[in-house]
Short mmCIF file of C-alpha atoms in Angstrom, two decimals:
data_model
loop_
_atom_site.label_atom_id
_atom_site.label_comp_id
_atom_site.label_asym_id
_atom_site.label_seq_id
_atom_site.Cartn_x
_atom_site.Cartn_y
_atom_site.Cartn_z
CA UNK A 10 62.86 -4.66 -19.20
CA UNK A 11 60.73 -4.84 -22.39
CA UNK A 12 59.91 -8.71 -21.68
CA UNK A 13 58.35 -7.56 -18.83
CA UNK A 14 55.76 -5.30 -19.86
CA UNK A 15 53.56 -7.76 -21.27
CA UNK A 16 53.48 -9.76 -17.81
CA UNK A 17 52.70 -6.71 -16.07
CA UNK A 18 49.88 -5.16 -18.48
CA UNK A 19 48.51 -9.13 -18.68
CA UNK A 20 48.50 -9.07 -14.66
CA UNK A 21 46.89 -5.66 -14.41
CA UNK A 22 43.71 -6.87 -17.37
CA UNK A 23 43.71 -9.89 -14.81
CA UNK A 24 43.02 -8.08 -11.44
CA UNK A 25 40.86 -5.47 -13.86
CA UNK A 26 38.74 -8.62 -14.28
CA UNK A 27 38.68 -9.76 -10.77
CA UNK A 28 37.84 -6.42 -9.88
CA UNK A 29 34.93 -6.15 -12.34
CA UNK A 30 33.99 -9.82 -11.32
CA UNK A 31 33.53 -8.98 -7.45
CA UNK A 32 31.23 -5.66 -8.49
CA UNK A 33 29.16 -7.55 -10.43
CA UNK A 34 28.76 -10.50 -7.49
CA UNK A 35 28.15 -8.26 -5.00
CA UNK A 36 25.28 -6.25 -7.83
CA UNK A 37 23.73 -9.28 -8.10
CA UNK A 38 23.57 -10.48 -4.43
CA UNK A 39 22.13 -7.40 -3.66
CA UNK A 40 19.36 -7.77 -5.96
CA UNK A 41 18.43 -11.22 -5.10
CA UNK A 42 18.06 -9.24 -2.00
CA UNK A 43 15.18 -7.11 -2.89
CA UNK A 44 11.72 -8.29 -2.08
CA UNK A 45 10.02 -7.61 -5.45
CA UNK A 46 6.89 -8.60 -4.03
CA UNK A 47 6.80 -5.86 -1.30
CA UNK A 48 8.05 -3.70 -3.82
CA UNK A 49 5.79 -3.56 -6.02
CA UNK A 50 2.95 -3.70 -3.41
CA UNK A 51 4.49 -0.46 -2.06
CA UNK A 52 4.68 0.91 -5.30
CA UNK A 53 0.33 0.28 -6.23
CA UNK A 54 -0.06 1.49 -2.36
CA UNK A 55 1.69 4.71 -2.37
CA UNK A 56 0.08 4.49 -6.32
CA UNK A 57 -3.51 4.57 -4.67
CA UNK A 58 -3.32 6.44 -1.87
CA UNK A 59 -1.96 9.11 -3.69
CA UNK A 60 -4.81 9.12 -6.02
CA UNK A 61 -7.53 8.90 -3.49
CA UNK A 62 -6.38 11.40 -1.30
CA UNK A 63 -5.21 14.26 -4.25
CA UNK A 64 -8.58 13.70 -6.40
CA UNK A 65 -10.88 12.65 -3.18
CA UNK A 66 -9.76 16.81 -1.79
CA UNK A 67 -10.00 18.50 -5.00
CA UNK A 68 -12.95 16.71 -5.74
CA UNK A 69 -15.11 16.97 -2.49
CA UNK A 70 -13.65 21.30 -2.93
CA UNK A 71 -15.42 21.28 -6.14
CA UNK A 72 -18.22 19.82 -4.78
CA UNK A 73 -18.82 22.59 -2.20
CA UNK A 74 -18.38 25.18 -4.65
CA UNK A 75 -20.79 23.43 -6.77
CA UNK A 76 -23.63 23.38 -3.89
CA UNK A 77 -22.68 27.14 -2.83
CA UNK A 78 -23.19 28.62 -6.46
CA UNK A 79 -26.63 26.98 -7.82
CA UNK A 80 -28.26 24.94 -5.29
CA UNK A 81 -27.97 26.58 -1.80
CA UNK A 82 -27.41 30.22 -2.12
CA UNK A 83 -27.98 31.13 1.84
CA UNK A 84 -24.94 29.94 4.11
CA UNK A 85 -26.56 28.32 6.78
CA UNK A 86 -28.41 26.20 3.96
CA UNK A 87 -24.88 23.91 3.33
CA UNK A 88 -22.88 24.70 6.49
CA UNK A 89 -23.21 21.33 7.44
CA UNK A 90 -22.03 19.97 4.23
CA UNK A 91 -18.93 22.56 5.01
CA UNK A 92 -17.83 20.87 7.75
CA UNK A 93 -18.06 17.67 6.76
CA UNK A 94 -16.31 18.14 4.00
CA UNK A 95 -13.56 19.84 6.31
CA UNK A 96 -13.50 16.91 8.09
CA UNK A 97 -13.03 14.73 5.57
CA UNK A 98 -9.69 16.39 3.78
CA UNK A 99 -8.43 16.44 7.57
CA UNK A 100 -9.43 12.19 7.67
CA UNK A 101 -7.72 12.16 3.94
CA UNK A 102 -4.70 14.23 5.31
CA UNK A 103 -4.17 11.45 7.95
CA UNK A 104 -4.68 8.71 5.38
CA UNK A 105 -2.24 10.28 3.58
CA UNK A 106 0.63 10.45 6.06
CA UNK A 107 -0.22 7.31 7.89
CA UNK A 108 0.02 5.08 4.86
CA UNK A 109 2.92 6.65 3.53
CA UNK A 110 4.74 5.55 6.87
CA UNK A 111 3.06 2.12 6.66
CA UNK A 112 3.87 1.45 3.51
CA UNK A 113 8.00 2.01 3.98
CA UNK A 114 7.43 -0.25 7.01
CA UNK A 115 6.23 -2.76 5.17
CA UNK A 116 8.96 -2.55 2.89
CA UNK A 117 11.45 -2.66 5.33
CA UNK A 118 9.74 -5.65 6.66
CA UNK A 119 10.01 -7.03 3.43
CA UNK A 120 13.90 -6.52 3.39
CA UNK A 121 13.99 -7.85 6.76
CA UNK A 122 12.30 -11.37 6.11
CA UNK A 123 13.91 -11.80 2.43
CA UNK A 124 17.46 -11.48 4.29
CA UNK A 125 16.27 -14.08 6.88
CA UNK A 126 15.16 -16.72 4.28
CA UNK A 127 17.80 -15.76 2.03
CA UNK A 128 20.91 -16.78 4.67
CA UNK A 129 19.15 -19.96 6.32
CA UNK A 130 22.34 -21.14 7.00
CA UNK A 131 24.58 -18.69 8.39
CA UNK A 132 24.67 -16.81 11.09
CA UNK A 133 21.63 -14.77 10.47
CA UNK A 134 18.87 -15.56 13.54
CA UNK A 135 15.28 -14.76 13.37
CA UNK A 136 13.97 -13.79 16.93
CA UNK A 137 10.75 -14.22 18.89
CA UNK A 138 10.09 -10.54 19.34
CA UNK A 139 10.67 -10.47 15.28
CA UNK A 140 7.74 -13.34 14.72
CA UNK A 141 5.55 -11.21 16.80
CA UNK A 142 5.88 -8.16 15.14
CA UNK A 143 5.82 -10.07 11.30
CA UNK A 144 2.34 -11.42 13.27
CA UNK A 145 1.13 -7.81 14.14
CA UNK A 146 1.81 -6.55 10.86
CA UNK A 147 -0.66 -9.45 9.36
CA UNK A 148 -3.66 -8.40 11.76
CA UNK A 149 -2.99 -4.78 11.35
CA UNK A 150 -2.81 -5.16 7.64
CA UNK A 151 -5.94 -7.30 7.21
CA UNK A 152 -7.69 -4.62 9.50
CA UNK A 153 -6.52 -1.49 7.63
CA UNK A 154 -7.36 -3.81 4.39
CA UNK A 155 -11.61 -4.36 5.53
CA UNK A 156 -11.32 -0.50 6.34
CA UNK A 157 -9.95 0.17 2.74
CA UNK A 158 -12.83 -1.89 1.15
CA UNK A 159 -15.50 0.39 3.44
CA UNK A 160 -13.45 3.15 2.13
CA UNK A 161 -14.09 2.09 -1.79
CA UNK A 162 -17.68 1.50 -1.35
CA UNK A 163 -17.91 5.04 0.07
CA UNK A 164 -15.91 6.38 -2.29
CA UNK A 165 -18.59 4.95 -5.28
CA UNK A 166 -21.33 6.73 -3.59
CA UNK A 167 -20.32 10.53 -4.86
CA UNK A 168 -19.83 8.82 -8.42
CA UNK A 169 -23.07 7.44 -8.46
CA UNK A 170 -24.01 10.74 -7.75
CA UNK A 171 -22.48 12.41 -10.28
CA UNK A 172 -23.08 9.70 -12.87
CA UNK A 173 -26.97 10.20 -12.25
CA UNK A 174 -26.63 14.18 -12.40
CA UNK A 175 -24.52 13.29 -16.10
CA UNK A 176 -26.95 11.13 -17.25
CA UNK A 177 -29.36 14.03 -16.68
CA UNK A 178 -27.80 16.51 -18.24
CA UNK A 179 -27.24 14.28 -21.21
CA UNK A 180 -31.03 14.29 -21.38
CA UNK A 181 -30.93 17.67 -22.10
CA UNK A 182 -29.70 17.25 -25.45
CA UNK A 183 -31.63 14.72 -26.40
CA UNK A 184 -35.24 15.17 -24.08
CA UNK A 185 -37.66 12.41 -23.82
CA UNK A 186 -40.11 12.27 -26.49
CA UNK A 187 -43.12 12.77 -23.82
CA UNK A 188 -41.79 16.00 -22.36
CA UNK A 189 -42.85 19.07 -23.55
CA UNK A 190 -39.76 21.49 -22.81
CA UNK A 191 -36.68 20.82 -21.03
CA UNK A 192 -37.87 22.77 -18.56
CA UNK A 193 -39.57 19.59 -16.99
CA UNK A 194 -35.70 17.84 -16.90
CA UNK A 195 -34.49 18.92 -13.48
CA UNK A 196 -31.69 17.83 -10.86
CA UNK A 197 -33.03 17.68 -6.96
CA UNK A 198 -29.86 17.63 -4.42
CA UNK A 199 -31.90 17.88 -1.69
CA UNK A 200 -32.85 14.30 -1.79
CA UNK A 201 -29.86 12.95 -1.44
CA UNK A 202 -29.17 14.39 2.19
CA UNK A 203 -26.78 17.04 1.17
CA UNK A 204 -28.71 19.94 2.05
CA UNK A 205 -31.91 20.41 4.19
CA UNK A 206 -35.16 20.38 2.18
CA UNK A 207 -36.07 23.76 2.86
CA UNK A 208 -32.88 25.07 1.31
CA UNK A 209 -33.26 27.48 -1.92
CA UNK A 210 -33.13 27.01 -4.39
CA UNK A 211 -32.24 23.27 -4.04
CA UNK A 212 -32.48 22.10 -7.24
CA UNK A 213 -31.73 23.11 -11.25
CA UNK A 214 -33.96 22.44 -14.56
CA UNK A 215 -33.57 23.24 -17.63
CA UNK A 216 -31.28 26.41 -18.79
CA UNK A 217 -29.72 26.52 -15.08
CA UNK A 218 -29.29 22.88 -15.27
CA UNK A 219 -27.24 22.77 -18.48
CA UNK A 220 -25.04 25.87 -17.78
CA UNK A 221 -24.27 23.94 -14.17
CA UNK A 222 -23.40 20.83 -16.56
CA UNK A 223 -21.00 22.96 -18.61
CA UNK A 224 -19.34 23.99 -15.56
CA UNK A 225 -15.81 23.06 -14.47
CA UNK A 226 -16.74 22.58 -11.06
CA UNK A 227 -18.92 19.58 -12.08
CA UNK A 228 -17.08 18.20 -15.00
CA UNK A 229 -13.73 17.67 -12.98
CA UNK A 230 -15.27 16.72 -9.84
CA UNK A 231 -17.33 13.93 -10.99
CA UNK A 232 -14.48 12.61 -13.29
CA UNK A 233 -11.71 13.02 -10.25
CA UNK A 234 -14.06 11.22 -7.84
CA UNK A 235 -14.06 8.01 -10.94
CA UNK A 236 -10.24 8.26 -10.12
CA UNK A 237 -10.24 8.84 -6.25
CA UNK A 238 -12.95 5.45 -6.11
CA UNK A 239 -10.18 3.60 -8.54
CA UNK A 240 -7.45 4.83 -6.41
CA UNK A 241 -9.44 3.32 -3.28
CA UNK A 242 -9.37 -0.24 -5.39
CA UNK A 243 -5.97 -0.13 -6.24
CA UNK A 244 -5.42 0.46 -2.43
CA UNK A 245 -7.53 -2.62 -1.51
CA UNK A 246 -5.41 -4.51 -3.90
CA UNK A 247 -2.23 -3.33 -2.76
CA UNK A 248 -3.13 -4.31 0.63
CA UNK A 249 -4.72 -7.85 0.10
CA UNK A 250 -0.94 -8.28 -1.75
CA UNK A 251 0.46 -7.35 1.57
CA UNK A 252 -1.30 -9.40 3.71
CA UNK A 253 -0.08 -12.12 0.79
CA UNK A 254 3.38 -11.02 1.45
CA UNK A 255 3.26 -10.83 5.24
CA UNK A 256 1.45 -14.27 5.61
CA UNK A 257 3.65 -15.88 3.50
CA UNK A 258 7.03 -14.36 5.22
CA UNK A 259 5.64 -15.37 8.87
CA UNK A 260 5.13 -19.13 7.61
CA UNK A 261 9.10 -18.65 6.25
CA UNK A 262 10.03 -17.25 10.01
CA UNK A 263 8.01 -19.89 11.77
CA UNK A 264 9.62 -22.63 9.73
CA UNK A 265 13.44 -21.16 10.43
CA UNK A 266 13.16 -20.84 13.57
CA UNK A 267 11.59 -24.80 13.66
CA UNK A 268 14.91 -25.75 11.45
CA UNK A 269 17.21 -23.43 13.81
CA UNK A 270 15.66 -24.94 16.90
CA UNK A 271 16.33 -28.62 15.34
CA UNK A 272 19.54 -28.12 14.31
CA UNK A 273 20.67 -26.39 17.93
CA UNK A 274 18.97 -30.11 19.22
CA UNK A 275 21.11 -31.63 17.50
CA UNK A 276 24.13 -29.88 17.65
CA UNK A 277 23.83 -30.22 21.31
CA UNK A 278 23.50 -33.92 21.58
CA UNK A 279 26.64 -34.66 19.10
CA UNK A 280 28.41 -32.08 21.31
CA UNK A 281 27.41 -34.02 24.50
CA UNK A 282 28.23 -37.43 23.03
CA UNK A 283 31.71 -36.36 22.01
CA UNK A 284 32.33 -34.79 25.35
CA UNK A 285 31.01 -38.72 27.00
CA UNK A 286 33.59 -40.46 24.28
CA UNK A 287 36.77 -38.23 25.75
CA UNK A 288 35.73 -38.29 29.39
CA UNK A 289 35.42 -42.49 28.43
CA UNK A 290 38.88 -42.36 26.68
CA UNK A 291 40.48 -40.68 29.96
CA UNK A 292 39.12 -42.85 32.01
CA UNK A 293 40.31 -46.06 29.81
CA UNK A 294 43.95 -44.11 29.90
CA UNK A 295 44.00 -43.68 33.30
CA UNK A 296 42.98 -46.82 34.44
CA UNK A 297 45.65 -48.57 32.25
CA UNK A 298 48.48 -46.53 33.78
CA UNK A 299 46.98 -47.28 37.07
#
């Protein structure tokens, strides 16, 4: 009974081994199964949109709340620039939602097509309704990827802006050597279309202008719309990946089904000349009994 022990424990480390062995297969084939590519796409899309869409809101709120306290002090003066700017955090709640769907579509497409080019030659079949929609997901993409680059050169419009009001009110600490007082250094808003002309007071110099600089209001809103407009270019890159991605894995598709088609044509004609060599062979058997 004691000679046996050793067999058994030796047995045991053996099918320990095995054991360990198939985990680690099966951990590996399921990596080689991920489609890094859409992965990290996804990953600098969701990255981008988030940014756009959290600093775009907070920074178009500020923005209002900017206007409201020292350059338009009657309502009527910036209810226009209200509701736009309610319309746009609806548009960037949309964006939001939309591209968070999108983007786990895409990803799923992704696991989709790497499975497809991944088991060429087994029983996995790619399908003409599954071309079609790989083909619809590189026009919509390419689409949603011009709208993205419209979307980042609107986006750099608020930071030029800003940047011009910051440049300003670093003037006031060190004026021009031809002005008298900073008095003369001033900040117009009404010519840049965001509130009528003959809204009061409609624009800041001097003392007003540098206690509106040392404001929170325009501090983080000029330095969260930097981020929304680099959020905006990390979309347009995440997207331009995609349409990488998605072109690529369509060529893969069209060429499977090409090699699945071939090999079916060929398949069929061995399978017809084997059936012509046995009906041949019965006929040469029954004619010699005959």
């Amino acid at each position: 009974m004691d000679g046996m022990k050793p067999e058994t424990t030796a047995e045991e480390n053996q099918d320990e081994r095995e054991e360990n062995k198939g985990c680690f297969e099966c951990c590996i084939k399921c990596l080689g199964g991920v489609p890094y590519a859409s992965l990290v796409a996804t990953i600098l899309c969701f990255s981008g949109v988030a940014l756009f869409c959290g600093c775009g809101h907070v920074a178009l709120t500020g923005t209002v709340t900017m206007v409201e306290n020292h350059f338009s002090r009657i309502t009527s003066d910036h209810a226009n620039l209200t509701d736009v700017v309610q319309i746009l955090q609806y548009i960037i709640y949309g964006i939001a939602c939309f591209f968070f769907l999108y983007g786990i579509i895409l990803l799923a497409e992704g696991f989709y097509t790497t499975s497809a080019v991944k088991e060429m030659h087994s029983e996995f079949k790619t399908t003409v309704c599954g071309r079609c929609i790989s083909a619809m997901f590189v026009f919509l993409t390419h689409i949603l990827g011009l709208g993205w680059l419209g979307i980042f050169g609107f986006s750099a419009v608020p930071v030029f802006l800003f940047y011009n009001m910051w440049t300003t009110c670093g003037a006031l600490k060190s004026p021009i050597a031809n002005l008298t007082s900073v008095d003369n250094i001033c900040v117009d808003v009404r010519q840049y279309g965001i509130i009528p002309w003959n809204a009061t007071p409609g624009k800041a110099c001097g003392s007003t202008l540098s206690d509106i600089c040392n404001t929170s209001e325009f501090y983080l809103s000029y330095h969260l719309y930097i981020v929304a407009c680099a959020g905006a270019g990390a979309t347009v890159i995440a997207l331009i990946h995609y349409l990488m991605i998605l072109a690529a894995n369509w060529a893969y598709l069209k060429g499977l089904c090409q090699q699945t088609h071939a090999y079916q044509d060929i398949k069929t004609r061995d399978d017809q000349e084997l059936q012509d060599v046995q009906s041949r062979s019965k006929e040469g058997l029954n004619s010699s009994y005959s």
